[in-house]
Amino acid sequence: MGNAMTPEQTVMQLIIGAGQAKKLAFDAIQAARDNHIETADQLLEQATKALAGAHQIQSDALRADAATQQQPTLLMVHAQDHLSMAMTAMELGREIVAIYRRLSENTNDK
């Protein structure tokens, strides 16, 4: 039990993981815009891993709250909002990189 995170640590880890995923997704968009499609794909893969880690933290926290019948704190709701924004950034990142990929392929075909 000594390794259990405090609620504040859990919230911070969730925000950090979500923030990292969001940043990597936007970095992927920038790489694709600069025609570095392979780099963009690698960044999206890293973002996916960061998002999965954050999502696991959220799932564990929600499970713990349900077991103790605790209501989520305002800080946890805030952290979940960060996770939601990161998930949206990931979806948009994938779509925008795909658009840049198609543009790059069409340019190279000419």
XYZ file of C-alpha atoms in Angstrom:
110
model
C 0.000 0.000 0.000
C 3.013 2.280 0.340
C 3.058 2.913 -3.411
C -0.508 4.242 -3.591
C -0.779 7.774 -4.911
C -2.619 10.459 -3.022
C -5.670 11.907 -4.785
C -3.642 15.035 -5.581
C -0.825 12.957 -7.097
C -3.351 11.033 -9.164
C -4.843 14.260 -10.493
C -1.415 15.662 -11.338
C -0.350 12.462 -13.121
C -3.572 12.503 -15.124
C -3.074 16.143 -16.136
C 0.593 15.539 -17.010
C -0.200 12.473 -19.123
C -3.050 14.202 -20.914
C -0.931 17.306 -21.509
C 1.895 15.228 -22.926
C -0.476 13.418 -25.293
C -2.001 16.699 -26.457
C 1.418 18.283 -27.055
C 2.633 15.257 -29.014
C -0.520 15.306 -31.160
C 0.059 18.961 -32.027
C 3.754 18.261 -32.665
C 2.637 15.552 -35.106
C 0.444 18.045 -36.945
C 3.361 20.459 -37.224
C 5.673 17.695 -38.468
C 3.125 16.676 -41.101
C 2.682 20.305 -42.144
C 6.447 20.431 -42.678
C 6.136 17.275 -44.831
C 7.778 15.015 -42.225
C 5.066 12.384 -42.376
C 7.121 9.565 -40.847
C 8.004 11.786 -37.886
C 4.333 12.729 -37.546
C 3.402 9.041 -37.402
C 6.012 8.424 -34.702
C 4.737 11.376 -32.674
C 1.160 10.128 -32.956
C 2.320 6.726 -31.715
C 3.993 8.379 -28.712
C 0.859 10.442 -28.102
C -1.266 7.298 -28.193
C 0.930 5.696 -25.517
C 0.788 8.820 -23.331
C -2.981 8.970 -23.722
C -3.328 5.285 -22.832
C -1.315 5.873 -19.661
C -3.480 8.832 -18.685
C -6.624 6.870 -19.434
C -5.405 4.034 -17.197
C -4.831 6.500 -14.354
C -8.367 7.823 -14.837
C -9.856 4.316 -14.881
C -7.994 3.337 -11.719
C -9.108 6.527 -9.962
C -12.740 6.070 -10.968
C -12.657 2.444 -9.830
C -11.184 3.482 -6.468
C -13.795 6.222 -6.064
C -16.586 3.766 -6.883
C -15.256 1.234 -4.366
C -15.271 3.841 -1.599
C -18.397 5.591 -2.916
C -16.511 8.888 -3.010
C -17.697 11.722 -5.187
C -15.119 13.019 -7.685
C -13.413 16.197 -6.530
C -13.389 19.388 -8.545
C -9.699 18.751 -9.241
C -10.483 15.291 -10.640
C -13.193 16.740 -12.866
C -10.645 19.306 -14.068
C -8.137 16.518 -14.781
C -10.769 14.560 -16.691
C -11.432 17.667 -18.764
C -7.739 17.715 -19.679
C -8.005 14.067 -20.697
C -11.052 14.805 -22.828
C -9.232 17.662 -24.576
C -6.236 15.390 -25.202
C -8.498 12.751 -26.731
C -9.987 15.366 -29.041
C -6.503 16.596 -29.988
C -5.507 13.012 -30.814
C -8.493 12.466 -33.093
C -7.908 15.769 -34.866
C -4.186 15.043 -35.060
C -4.795 11.724 -36.787
C -7.171 13.312 -39.276
C -4.951 16.298 -40.049
C -1.858 14.108 -40.485
C -3.888 11.924 -42.868
C -4.828 15.013 -44.885
C -1.208 16.162 -45.072
C -0.189 12.615 -46.058
C -2.672 12.630 -48.924
C -1.544 16.091 -50.040
C 2.075 14.934 -49.962
C 1.275 11.829 -52.006
C -0.659 13.868 -54.565
C 2.217 16.357 -54.853
C 4.759 13.559 -55.286
C 2.620 11.918 -58.006
C 2.875 14.979 -60.238
